[in-house]
C-alpha cells in the first residue's frame, strides 16, 4: 500500500498505469465500504483523518489517470459547479400519494375495510412518516442511474446529480443478487443538527435563515449546482422497493434484502397483525417523535403481502392497501384582522382569514382559508376574534376554533358576501354544494386569469416560460383575454413591458426582457405539440381532471366527436358519471367555447388523438380487460401494452362491462368471486397469447 500525506493539487504519485488502475479500484471499494458503515450502519471504523488521507490519495490518482475513474467513486459525490436544468421524467410506476387520517377511529375503519375484502390473515408493516421530499431512485445492474422527485405522481424532476451527493445513498450496490433493473423509493430530509449548523452559518453571513428542515431539504434538492447540495448534509431513508422481478412477494422481506445491498432502510419498523399493535406503534411514536434526529409527522400503515395488495387495488389517487396516520397538529392562537374573499377559475368564492402574524410549525402564518360560508357559521366567527390556528397535515393553516372568553362585547358576526368581490355579480349557491359561485365567468377577471393559469400549467399546455405574474401583466395590458390570444402574441407586443409588485414591504419587478420574450414565444409555439388529452384538460371543463380527460380523449379521439356526443354516450365511458357528463354538455353548449376551440385549432393546437404507432392489429377492438396477478413470461405492464396495441382497452375494476380477466398467480379471491358471479371469462397468459395469435 502506498502511504501518502495530504497532497498539493500538483503533486503526483509515481506508479505504472496498471497498478494505478488497481489502486483506484481498491480505494473506491474501500472508501464506499467505510461510507456505508458510517452513514447507513452508524459504525465508525477509521478516523476522519484516515478517511481523508485515503480520499486524497484517490483524488490525486483519478486526476492523474482520469480514464480509470469509476462511476461509483466517492469522489463523484462532491458535485459540480455547472448549472443544471431539471428535466421532467415520467415515472415507470406512478408514485401515488397516500390517504391521510387524523384519528384512531379511521385507522380502525381502514383495518375493517381490508378485513371485508381479504379473507386470510393480514399482516401490516408500520413505518414512520418522514417529513421530507419523496424520491424514486433507479438502479441498473447495481449502479445508480437516475433519481426523480415525486412531482405530480406521474412525472417528476430528474435530480440524479444532486442525489448522488448524498452519502447514505449507494452509488453501486453490494452483492450480486439484486434485480437487473428496479427502483427504490423513500424520503430525502435534512437532520436537525445539519439544519441548525446551516442556519447558524447563514445568520453569521447576514442571510435569511430557513424556516424548517423540510423546506430547506426541498430547496436544496432543486438547487442548480450540485456542489452546493453536497455541502448541505442531506440524508435519505428508502422504504419501498419497486420492480418486476423482486426477490420476495412481500414488502418487509424485500426491504431486508435491500438492506443487504447497502440501501439505508428504516430502523423503526414493526410488523402488526392486530389493531391493538397498530395503535401501540402510533402511541409510542406520537409520544417519542422528539427523540429522533429528524422530523416525522405521522405513521404509515401498509399491507405487507403483495398478493393481498393486488386484491385490494388502487383508487385514482392512492392505494387501498396503505394509509397515513398524521399526528395531531401544533395549535397557536392569534387575532383575526379581517376576512377577504378570493375568486377561483370556476367562480368559486373562498373566504380567507387575515391574521396577526404568528409562528406555527416552523413558518410564519398570516392567512388561513375559511373554505365556505358554512365554516364561518359553524365557527360563529366575529370581527376581532382571538382564533386557534393549526396546520392541516403540518402544511395548510386552518382556523379550528374561537377563544370565546376573549371575544369583544360589541363585536359583530362575520357575514358572507352576497356579491362577487371582483365584478359585483350576484353570488349563487348551487344545489348540493357548500360553495357560493360567481356565474359571470366570461367577464370576471380572476376567473379569466385563473383559466389562463390552468391552461399554461404543467399538466396541461406546459408553457413553463410563462407564470402567474406574467399572465397577469399580459391580461392587465389587454394583450390576452383567453387561451387563443396567447397564439397571436408577437415579440413587439411583449418586449420591455413590466410591472412593479410590492409584497410585504419588498418591491420586485417582473419585466419582459429579450431572453424572457424569446423563451415565452418558443414555449407557446412548442405547446402546439401537446397531445389532445392534455389540451382537453387545459380547457378547464368543470370536473374534467387529468384522468377523465385522458379517458375522454382515448374514447372519442377528437374534440368534434366529443362535442357531438350525447349524454348517454358520455355515460358509457368508463368512470364518467352524470355530473361529469352534464358538465361537458353544458360547456360545449356555449357558443363562445366552440369559437374559442376553433381559434385554437386554427392556431395549430391539437384537437385529435395521434395515431398509435405501436398498434399492430384490431383483434381486441372493443374488448375491455382487467389484468390481475403475477405473471411468469412477461410483466403485467407488458400485457397491458399488448392489449392496447391490439385495439383493446384496460380497465381498473371488474364490472358487467368487462369482457375478459387475464389472471396470473395470486389473483385475489374477491376478484375471482366477482368474475364468477358476473360470468366473465378468465384466461391465463398462455390463453391470452393464443387470442393474439388466432
XYZ file of C-alpha atoms in Angstrom:
694
model
C 0.000 0.000 0.000
C 1.306 3.459 -0.883
C 1.396 5.740 2.162
C 0.582 9.353 1.314
C 0.165 12.666 3.075
C -2.253 15.444 2.188
C -1.224 16.340 -1.344
C -0.981 19.684 -3.042
C -3.046 19.896 -6.232
C 0.030 19.448 -8.469
C 1.526 16.508 -6.509
C 1.937 13.188 -8.354
C 2.168 9.551 -7.298
C 4.758 7.521 -9.132
C 3.330 4.152 -10.258
C 2.615 2.488 -13.564
C -0.860 2.749 -15.060
C -1.850 -0.868 -14.400
C -1.001 -0.570 -10.687
C -2.785 2.799 -10.586
C -5.955 1.280 -12.078
C -5.979 -1.477 -9.450
C -5.269 1.017 -6.648
C -8.115 3.288 -7.809
C -10.492 0.315 -7.776
C -9.213 -0.762 -4.330
C -9.583 2.721 -2.830
C -13.028 3.208 -4.379
C -14.362 -0.021 -2.877
C -12.678 0.602 0.492
C -13.995 4.162 0.865
C -17.503 3.150 -0.234
C -17.424 0.425 2.413
C -16.445 2.965 5.092
C -19.147 5.381 3.871
C -21.750 2.618 4.124
C -20.681 1.683 7.651
C -20.676 5.308 8.807
C -23.779 6.741 7.096
C -26.022 3.655 6.998
C -24.890 1.424 9.881
C -23.679 4.278 12.156
C -20.378 2.454 12.680
C -17.073 4.335 12.858
C -14.193 2.058 11.819
C -11.469 4.596 10.937
C -10.860 8.206 11.986
C -11.835 11.192 9.843
C -8.140 11.860 9.278
C -7.505 8.345 7.970
C -10.560 8.572 5.717
C -9.431 11.933 4.327
C -5.942 10.556 3.654
C -7.400 7.711 1.581
C -9.795 10.061 -0.212
C -6.981 12.483 -1.068
C -4.930 9.626 -2.485
C -7.875 8.573 -4.639
C -8.493 12.153 -5.827
C -4.875 12.514 -6.867
C -4.779 9.179 -8.692
C -8.023 9.978 -10.515
C -6.598 13.323 -11.581
C -3.502 11.594 -12.998
C -5.476 8.729 -14.567
C -8.951 10.125 -15.464
C -9.744 7.159 -17.727
C -9.779 4.880 -14.679
C -12.339 6.879 -12.642
C -15.223 4.558 -11.675
C -18.846 5.806 -11.848
C -19.407 4.786 -8.212
C -16.278 6.526 -6.914
C -16.885 8.500 -3.684
C -15.234 11.483 -5.390
C -18.342 11.732 -7.593
C -20.314 12.891 -4.540
C -18.639 16.314 -4.362
C -20.960 17.666 -7.053
C -20.399 20.117 -9.883
C -20.364 23.917 -10.130
C -22.087 23.748 -13.518
C -25.699 24.975 -13.501
C -28.117 22.206 -14.434
C -31.610 22.313 -15.906
C -34.002 19.803 -14.378
C -35.592 17.541 -16.971
C -39.117 16.198 -16.466
C -39.187 12.393 -16.316
C -42.282 10.167 -16.483
C -42.397 7.558 -13.724
C -42.458 3.968 -14.976
C -44.573 3.112 -11.917
C -46.771 6.015 -10.696
C -45.848 7.471 -7.284
C -49.307 7.560 -5.729
C -49.972 9.647 -2.631
C -51.458 8.068 0.500
C -54.856 8.730 2.005
C -54.498 10.627 5.291
C -56.324 10.258 8.567
C -56.051 12.140 11.838
C -57.982 9.950 14.270
C -57.750 6.381 15.577
C -61.301 5.538 14.566
C -60.448 5.953 10.873
C -57.447 3.647 11.337
C -59.859 1.010 12.668
C -62.177 1.686 9.695
C -59.206 1.152 7.353
C -58.498 -2.202 9.008
C -62.181 -3.218 8.856
C -62.427 -2.367 5.134
C -59.445 -4.573 4.410
C -60.811 -7.448 6.501
C -64.041 -7.356 4.479
C -62.094 -7.954 1.259
C -59.225 -10.167 2.455
C -60.417 -13.434 3.981
C -56.961 -14.571 5.147
C -54.944 -13.073 7.989
C -53.482 -9.652 7.166
C -50.070 -8.500 8.347
C -49.301 -4.767 8.367
C -45.949 -3.016 8.308
C -45.903 0.103 10.491
C -43.370 2.769 9.489
C -42.615 6.373 10.365
C -43.876 9.093 8.033
C -40.782 11.139 7.235
C -41.229 14.883 6.748
C -39.049 15.322 3.682
C -39.058 15.137 -0.104
C -40.202 11.948 -1.837
C -37.792 10.473 -4.378
C -37.524 7.383 -6.581
C -34.020 6.031 -7.288
C -33.393 3.618 -10.136
C -30.589 1.028 -10.236
C -29.474 -0.857 -13.335
C -27.006 -3.732 -12.899
C -26.498 -2.451 -9.352
C -25.457 1.084 -10.396
C -27.469 4.232 -9.591
C -28.615 5.601 -12.951
C -31.451 8.006 -12.128
C -33.194 9.789 -9.251
C -36.560 11.502 -9.787
C -38.742 13.571 -7.448
C -42.371 12.583 -6.917
C -43.682 15.625 -8.832
C -47.362 15.085 -9.594
C -47.070 11.307 -9.173
C -46.967 10.684 -12.927
C -43.805 12.645 -13.704
C -41.140 14.412 -11.659
C -37.805 16.193 -11.994
C -34.547 14.388 -12.687
C -32.328 15.236 -9.669
C -29.770 12.469 -10.214
C -26.641 14.617 -9.862
C -27.884 16.148 -6.614
C -28.921 12.798 -5.111
C -25.500 11.349 -5.911
C -24.008 13.802 -3.395
C -25.976 12.222 -0.512
C -23.554 9.898 1.260
C -26.199 7.494 2.592
C -27.353 6.708 -0.975
C -25.169 3.952 -2.523
C -23.828 4.707 -5.991
C -23.256 0.971 -6.508
C -24.951 -1.862 -4.634
C -23.295 -4.630 -2.644
C -23.548 -8.278 -3.724
C -24.929 -9.611 -6.991
C -28.408 -10.926 -6.207
C -30.356 -7.756 -6.987
C -32.719 -7.385 -9.999
C -31.126 -6.055 -13.188
C -33.444 -3.050 -13.169
C -35.512 -1.816 -10.226
C -36.420 1.291 -8.226
C -36.322 2.060 -4.543
C -38.350 4.928 -3.105
C -38.114 6.955 0.030
C -37.612 10.371 1.554
C -34.766 12.873 1.422
C -34.542 15.048 4.523
C -32.218 17.274 6.499
C -31.263 16.055 10.019
C -31.722 18.518 12.881
C -28.004 19.010 13.538
C -27.274 19.785 9.862
C -30.218 22.210 9.747
C -29.101 24.063 12.874
C -25.490 24.230 11.655
C -26.599 25.638 8.291
C -28.844 28.292 9.869
C -26.079 29.398 12.278
C -23.724 29.855 9.322
C -26.360 31.789 7.345
C -27.081 34.027 10.326
C -23.382 34.871 10.652
C -23.283 35.774 6.965
C -26.332 38.035 7.362
C -28.526 35.752 5.238
C -32.164 34.843 5.884
C -32.467 31.587 7.859
C -34.576 28.653 6.679
C -37.992 28.165 8.291
C -37.809 24.397 8.816
C -35.789 21.329 7.745
C -38.357 20.144 5.190
C -38.407 23.411 3.244
C -34.631 23.512 3.410
C -34.299 19.938 2.089
C -36.783 20.622 -0.712
C -34.996 23.806 -1.781
C -31.581 22.157 -1.552
C -32.590 19.201 -3.726
C -33.679 21.599 -6.501
C -30.520 23.735 -6.428
C -28.811 24.238 -9.761
C -25.294 23.475 -8.517
C -24.760 20.003 -7.079
C -21.528 21.186 -5.426
C -23.654 23.305 -3.055
C -26.029 20.376 -2.440
C -23.018 18.256 -1.429
C -22.267 20.710 1.404
C -25.785 20.607 2.882
C -25.553 17.164 4.602
C -28.841 15.783 3.296
C -29.812 12.250 4.312
C -32.108 9.662 2.751
C -34.152 6.722 4.039
C -35.598 4.349 1.440
C -38.711 2.364 2.312
C -40.268 0.872 -0.839
C -38.763 -1.458 -3.461
C -40.486 -1.356 -6.864
C -39.884 -3.588 -9.883
C -40.953 -6.607 -11.897
C -38.577 -9.307 -10.611
C -38.219 -8.689 -6.894
C -36.788 -11.463 -4.705
C -39.810 -11.738 -2.368
C -43.580 -11.432 -2.569
C -43.891 -9.117 0.424
C -42.787 -5.637 1.422
C -40.833 -6.427 4.604
C -38.574 -9.140 3.173
C -37.771 -7.044 0.101
C -36.686 -4.190 2.362
C -34.466 -6.513 4.371
C -32.949 -7.736 1.121
C -32.389 -4.131 0.018
C -30.531 -3.537 3.265
C -28.108 -6.333 2.351
C -27.438 -4.471 -0.929
C -26.302 -1.403 1.041
C -29.546 0.570 0.900
C -30.457 2.555 4.023
C -33.898 1.343 5.119
C -35.935 2.468 8.170
C -34.677 1.395 11.594
C -38.073 1.950 13.186
C -40.410 -0.544 11.509
C -42.770 -3.014 13.132
C -44.956 -5.880 11.984
C -48.532 -5.844 13.271
C -51.403 -8.300 12.973
C -53.972 -6.552 15.153
C -55.413 -3.078 15.542
C -54.054 -3.037 19.109
C -50.484 -3.481 17.836
C -51.003 -0.711 15.267
C -52.361 1.729 17.865
C -49.478 0.819 20.175
C -46.974 1.760 17.452
C -48.807 5.069 16.816
C -48.927 5.914 20.551
C -45.235 5.174 21.015
C -44.050 7.442 18.220
C -46.536 10.241 18.860
C -45.022 10.369 22.351
C -41.365 9.860 21.335
C -41.098 11.673 17.979
C -38.953 14.333 19.681
C -36.219 11.776 20.391
C -35.441 11.380 16.686
C -32.680 13.294 14.901
C -35.087 14.211 12.062
C -38.711 15.293 11.663
C -41.672 12.968 11.256
C -45.325 13.971 11.002
C -47.068 10.645 11.419
C -47.076 6.906 10.843
C -47.671 4.903 7.653
C -49.504 1.558 7.654
C -49.052 -0.851 4.722
C -50.377 -4.312 3.951
C -47.259 -6.492 3.760
C -48.294 -9.185 1.254
C -48.187 -8.218 -2.449
C -50.964 -10.612 -3.490
C -53.263 -9.030 -0.917
C -52.270 -5.586 -2.181
C -53.195 -6.677 -5.699
C -56.577 -7.843 -4.478
C -57.233 -4.563 -2.649
C -56.236 -2.482 -5.679
C -55.956 1.282 -6.106
C -58.132 4.352 -6.358
C -57.271 7.047 -8.925
C -55.001 8.794 -6.405
C -53.951 6.337 -3.715
C -53.554 2.630 -2.894
C -56.292 0.947 -0.873
C -53.663 -1.121 0.962
C -51.948 1.770 2.761
C -52.875 4.773 4.879
C -51.019 7.584 6.645
C -51.950 8.496 10.208
C -50.991 12.146 10.804
C -50.046 13.296 14.285
C -52.116 15.992 15.920
C -51.090 19.390 14.600
C -49.494 22.124 16.693
C -52.017 24.804 17.719
C -51.500 28.536 18.361
C -53.822 31.479 18.964
C -53.799 34.844 17.187
C -56.133 37.716 16.327
C -58.435 37.849 13.307
C -57.852 41.147 11.459
C -60.316 40.750 8.585
C -61.940 38.342 6.140
C -61.390 38.782 2.407
C -62.736 36.731 -0.487
C -60.900 35.060 -3.364
C -62.476 34.106 -6.694
C -61.287 30.865 -8.310
C -61.218 29.962 -12.018
C -64.561 28.127 -11.687
C -66.141 31.145 -9.946
C -65.967 29.510 -6.513
C -65.729 32.079 -3.698
C -63.269 31.231 -0.903
C -63.192 33.325 2.294
C -59.710 33.932 3.717
C -58.925 34.978 7.294
C -56.208 37.629 7.590
C -54.380 37.211 10.895
C -51.847 38.890 13.138
C -48.664 37.033 12.029
C -47.795 34.085 14.292
C -45.149 31.308 14.199
C -46.611 27.861 13.642
C -44.772 24.593 12.865
C -41.667 26.403 11.651
C -43.269 29.094 9.456
C -44.969 32.473 9.922
C -48.724 32.272 9.321
C -50.578 35.397 8.171
C -53.602 33.904 6.428
C -55.838 30.859 6.717
C -58.600 29.572 4.460
C -62.142 29.557 5.871
C -63.351 27.432 2.905
C -67.026 28.457 2.733
C -69.974 30.146 4.449
C -70.835 27.009 6.454
C -67.411 27.012 8.141
C -67.767 30.683 9.134
C -71.211 29.950 10.575
C -70.009 26.821 12.375
C -67.124 28.731 13.978
C -69.519 31.602 14.871
C -66.741 33.934 13.783
C -66.865 37.627 14.859
C -64.783 40.704 14.000
C -61.562 40.827 16.034
C -61.921 37.310 17.452
C -58.962 35.536 19.014
C -58.784 32.325 16.969
C -56.990 28.976 17.268
C -54.932 28.017 14.213
C -53.499 24.645 13.209
C -51.723 23.388 10.111
C -53.680 20.618 8.408
C -51.109 17.887 7.812
C -48.492 20.337 9.118
C -48.840 22.256 5.816
C -52.077 24.229 5.285
C -53.092 26.709 8.037
C -56.707 26.452 9.177
C -58.832 28.030 11.919
C -60.173 25.332 14.220
C -61.883 27.365 16.913
C -62.529 30.689 18.647
C -61.468 31.756 22.160
C -64.922 32.923 23.261
C -63.543 34.124 26.620
C -61.609 36.857 24.783
C -64.373 37.986 22.422
C -65.080 41.737 22.358
C -68.506 42.620 23.737
C -69.527 44.844 20.811
C -68.096 42.663 18.018
C -70.272 41.786 15.016
C -70.562 38.343 13.414
C -68.809 37.834 10.073
C -71.403 37.763 7.292
C -70.637 36.072 3.990
C -70.730 38.435 0.991
C -73.657 38.257 -1.423
C -71.880 39.848 -4.405
C -68.663 38.926 -6.193
C -65.840 40.996 -4.668
C -64.263 41.397 -8.123
C -67.063 42.035 -10.623
C -70.068 42.751 -8.382
C -72.280 39.972 -9.776
C -74.834 38.285 -7.511
C -73.458 35.100 -5.937
C -75.311 31.800 -6.262
C -75.128 28.715 -4.056
C -75.603 25.645 -6.223
C -77.744 22.733 -5.079
C -75.866 20.108 -3.025
C -72.746 22.308 -2.857
C -71.243 24.190 0.066
C -69.595 26.927 -2.027
C -71.008 30.139 -3.434
C -70.266 30.950 -7.081
C -69.945 33.965 -9.319
C -71.585 32.884 -12.591
C -70.163 35.796 -14.589
C -67.416 33.535 -15.930
C -66.804 35.425 -19.187
C -66.227 38.852 -17.617
C -64.991 38.269 -14.048
C -61.188 38.996 -14.158
C -59.978 36.435 -11.571
C -61.906 33.661 -13.329
C -60.393 34.572 -16.704
C -56.873 34.758 -15.235
C -57.449 31.518 -13.322
C -58.408 29.719 -16.541
C -55.294 31.114 -18.220
C -53.090 29.907 -15.326
C -54.690 26.484 -15.650
C -54.200 26.389 -19.426
C -50.439 27.061 -19.247
C -49.855 24.733 -16.268
C -47.509 21.778 -16.376
C -50.184 19.086 -16.635
C -51.905 20.997 -19.430
C -50.003 23.003 -22.088
C -46.796 23.205 -20.029
C -45.772 26.714 -21.142
C -43.250 26.944 -18.301
C -41.727 30.208 -19.546
C -44.999 31.891 -18.551
C -46.175 32.064 -14.962
C -48.978 33.675 -12.994
C -47.132 37.002 -12.727
C -46.529 37.294 -16.469
C -50.057 36.145 -17.318
C -51.393 38.857 -15.014
C -49.304 41.529 -16.765
C -50.426 40.385 -20.224
C -54.058 40.362 -19.072
C -53.840 43.777 -17.389
C -52.283 45.220 -20.570
C -55.253 43.777 -22.509
C -52.897 41.695 -24.650
C -54.739 38.457 -23.771
C -58.246 37.679 -22.571
C -58.476 33.978 -23.465
C -56.296 30.988 -24.435
C -56.313 31.697 -28.169
C -54.898 35.190 -27.661
C -51.623 33.618 -26.499
C -51.012 32.303 -30.014
C -51.308 35.800 -31.525
C -48.609 37.375 -29.316
C -45.547 38.776 -31.066
C -42.127 39.961 -29.924
C -43.190 43.572 -30.457
C -46.246 43.067 -28.222
C -44.385 41.970 -25.115
C -40.715 43.012 -25.216
C -39.959 45.560 -22.495
C -43.287 45.587 -20.650
C -43.014 45.328 -16.861
C -44.873 45.606 -13.575
C -43.765 46.616 -10.080
C -45.039 44.468 -7.198
C -44.917 45.370 -3.515
C -45.224 42.287 -1.313
C -44.816 42.542 2.470
C -42.880 45.769 2.051
C -40.477 44.328 -0.533
C -40.529 45.585 -4.091
C -39.905 43.335 -7.076
C -40.161 43.946 -10.787
C -41.409 41.471 -13.375
C -40.018 42.512 -16.752
C -40.173 41.004 -20.245
C -36.525 41.155 -21.286
C -35.180 39.850 -24.606
C -34.385 36.349 -23.311
C -37.705 36.129 -21.447
C -39.608 37.191 -24.549
C -37.845 34.644 -26.755
C -38.490 31.834 -24.236
C -42.182 32.732 -23.930
C -42.728 32.715 -27.683
C -40.797 29.436 -28.006
C -42.872 27.912 -25.192
C -46.139 28.957 -26.835
C -45.003 27.527 -30.174
C -43.892 24.257 -28.529
C -47.300 23.887 -26.846
C -48.810 23.207 -30.273
C -47.293 19.735 -29.975
C -49.024 18.941 -26.668
C -51.258 15.849 -27.133
C -55.037 16.161 -27.319
C -55.718 14.665 -23.884
C -53.716 17.440 -22.180
C -55.265 20.152 -24.358
C -58.676 18.855 -23.291
C -57.632 19.059 -19.635
C -56.275 22.571 -20.247
C -59.701 23.822 -21.415
C -60.753 23.713 -17.761
C -64.101 21.961 -18.187
C -65.539 21.532 -14.719
C -64.945 18.067 -13.166
C -62.680 17.065 -16.090
C -59.348 16.376 -14.422
C -56.246 14.730 -15.871
C -57.586 11.174 -15.648
C -61.058 11.971 -17.037
C -59.542 14.000 -19.906
C -57.350 11.045 -20.852
C -60.302 8.622 -20.869
C -62.404 11.004 -22.969
C -59.585 11.564 -25.466
C -58.970 7.830 -25.839
C -62.678 7.121 -26.262
C -63.675 9.918 -28.694
C -60.341 10.525 -30.493
C -61.211 14.147 -31.422
C -62.841 17.262 -29.995
C -65.550 17.120 -32.683
C -66.604 13.616 -31.670
C -66.689 14.694 -28.034
C -68.732 17.831 -28.767
C -71.282 15.806 -30.727
C -71.646 13.003 -28.150
C -74.976 12.916 -26.325
C -75.234 12.411 -22.571
C -75.866 8.659 -22.763
C -72.802 8.096 -24.963
C -70.726 10.033 -22.417
C -72.126 7.926 -19.582
C -70.984 4.778 -21.363
C -67.355 5.863 -20.923
C -65.553 4.185 -18.025
C -65.783 6.274 -14.792
C -67.925 9.053 -16.364
C -70.977 9.801 -14.225
C -73.993 12.067 -14.630
C -72.311 15.113 -13.054
C -69.314 14.976 -15.406
C -71.436 14.204 -18.484
C -73.749 17.169 -17.855
C -70.815 19.485 -17.205
C -69.269 18.509 -20.570
C -72.550 19.081 -22.408
C -73.024 22.454 -20.679
C -69.510 23.547 -21.673
C -69.935 22.799 -25.365
C -73.443 24.294 -25.394
C -71.869 27.767 -25.096
C -71.075 29.247 -28.498
C -68.119 31.258 -27.145
C -66.450 27.982 -26.071
C -66.908 26.489 -29.545
C -65.497 29.680 -31.087
C -62.508 29.545 -28.735
C -61.782 25.919 -29.695
C -61.934 26.784 -33.392
C -59.499 29.682 -32.881
C -57.109 27.369 -31.017
C -57.435 24.786 -33.786
C -56.629 27.444 -36.410
C -53.543 28.373 -34.373
C -52.284 24.777 -34.645
C -53.275 23.333 -31.249
C -54.010 19.591 -31.390
C -57.631 18.530 -31.040
C -57.256 14.971 -32.304
C -55.514 11.902 -30.923
C -52.392 10.955 -32.819
C -52.239 7.508 -34.293
C -50.608 4.967 -32.019
C -47.591 3.779 -33.999
C -47.441 0.687 -31.809
C -50.844 -0.578 -32.973
C -50.297 -3.938 -34.655
C -53.865 -5.199 -35.057
C -57.503 -4.643 -34.120
C -58.013 -8.215 -32.837
C -59.067 -6.954 -29.405
C -61.072 -3.968 -30.665
C -63.963 -3.068 -28.376
C -62.873 -5.540 -25.677
C -62.274 -4.480 -22.060
C -59.667 -6.298 -19.985
C -58.764 -6.458 -16.300
C -55.194 -7.699 -15.685
C -54.608 -9.195 -12.233
C -51.938 -11.272 -10.513
C -48.251 -12.083 -11.077
C -47.082 -13.359 -14.485
C -44.105 -15.546 -15.408
C -43.408 -14.897 -19.110
C -43.865 -11.124 -19.363
C -44.747 -8.371 -16.907
C -48.224 -7.047 -16.170
C -47.353 -3.715 -17.834
C -46.238 -5.538 -20.993
C -49.549 -7.412 -21.107
C -51.400 -4.099 -20.823
C -49.331 -2.679 -23.677
C -50.186 -5.711 -25.838
C -53.879 -5.163 -25.121
C -53.749 -1.517 -26.220
C -51.507 -2.273 -29.211
C -54.090 -4.765 -30.468
C -57.050 -2.434 -30.097
C -58.247 -3.488 -26.635
C -58.827 -1.380 -23.538
C -57.501 -1.770 -19.998
C -59.911 -1.063 -17.144
C -59.098 -0.923 -13.457
C -62.020 -2.784 -11.902
C -64.349 -5.659 -12.721
C -67.881 -4.805 -13.836
C -70.574 -6.201 -16.067
C -68.887 -4.344 -18.959
C -65.627 -6.305 -18.548
C -65.044 -8.800 -21.379
C -62.035 -10.754 -20.051
C -59.869 -11.103 -16.995
C -56.246 -12.054 -17.612
C -55.211 -13.808 -14.409
C -51.712 -14.562 -13.185
C -50.579 -16.209 -9.960
C -52.011 -14.895 -6.671
C -55.084 -13.301 -8.206
C -57.221 -12.001 -5.352
C -60.074 -14.295 -4.266
C -62.601 -11.437 -4.158
C -61.859 -10.562 -7.811
C -62.208 -14.223 -8.710
C -65.530 -14.419 -6.880
C -66.838 -11.274 -8.602
C -65.739 -12.540 -12.030
C -67.524 -15.848 -11.498
C -70.622 -14.077 -10.228
C -70.747 -11.890 -13.363
C -69.809 -14.875 -15.567
C -66.763 -13.062 -17.029
C -64.264 -15.321 -18.866
C -60.914 -15.742 -17.066
C -57.833 -16.538 -19.175
C -54.194 -17.082 -18.243
C -51.258 -15.528 -20.113
C -50.910 -18.504 -22.495
C -54.576 -18.292 -23.478
C -54.156 -14.545 -23.954
C -51.237 -15.159 -26.357
C -53.450 -17.624 -28.259
C -56.087 -14.874 -28.610
C -53.456 -12.631 -30.196
C -52.123 -15.360 -32.492
C -55.525 -16.638 -33.575
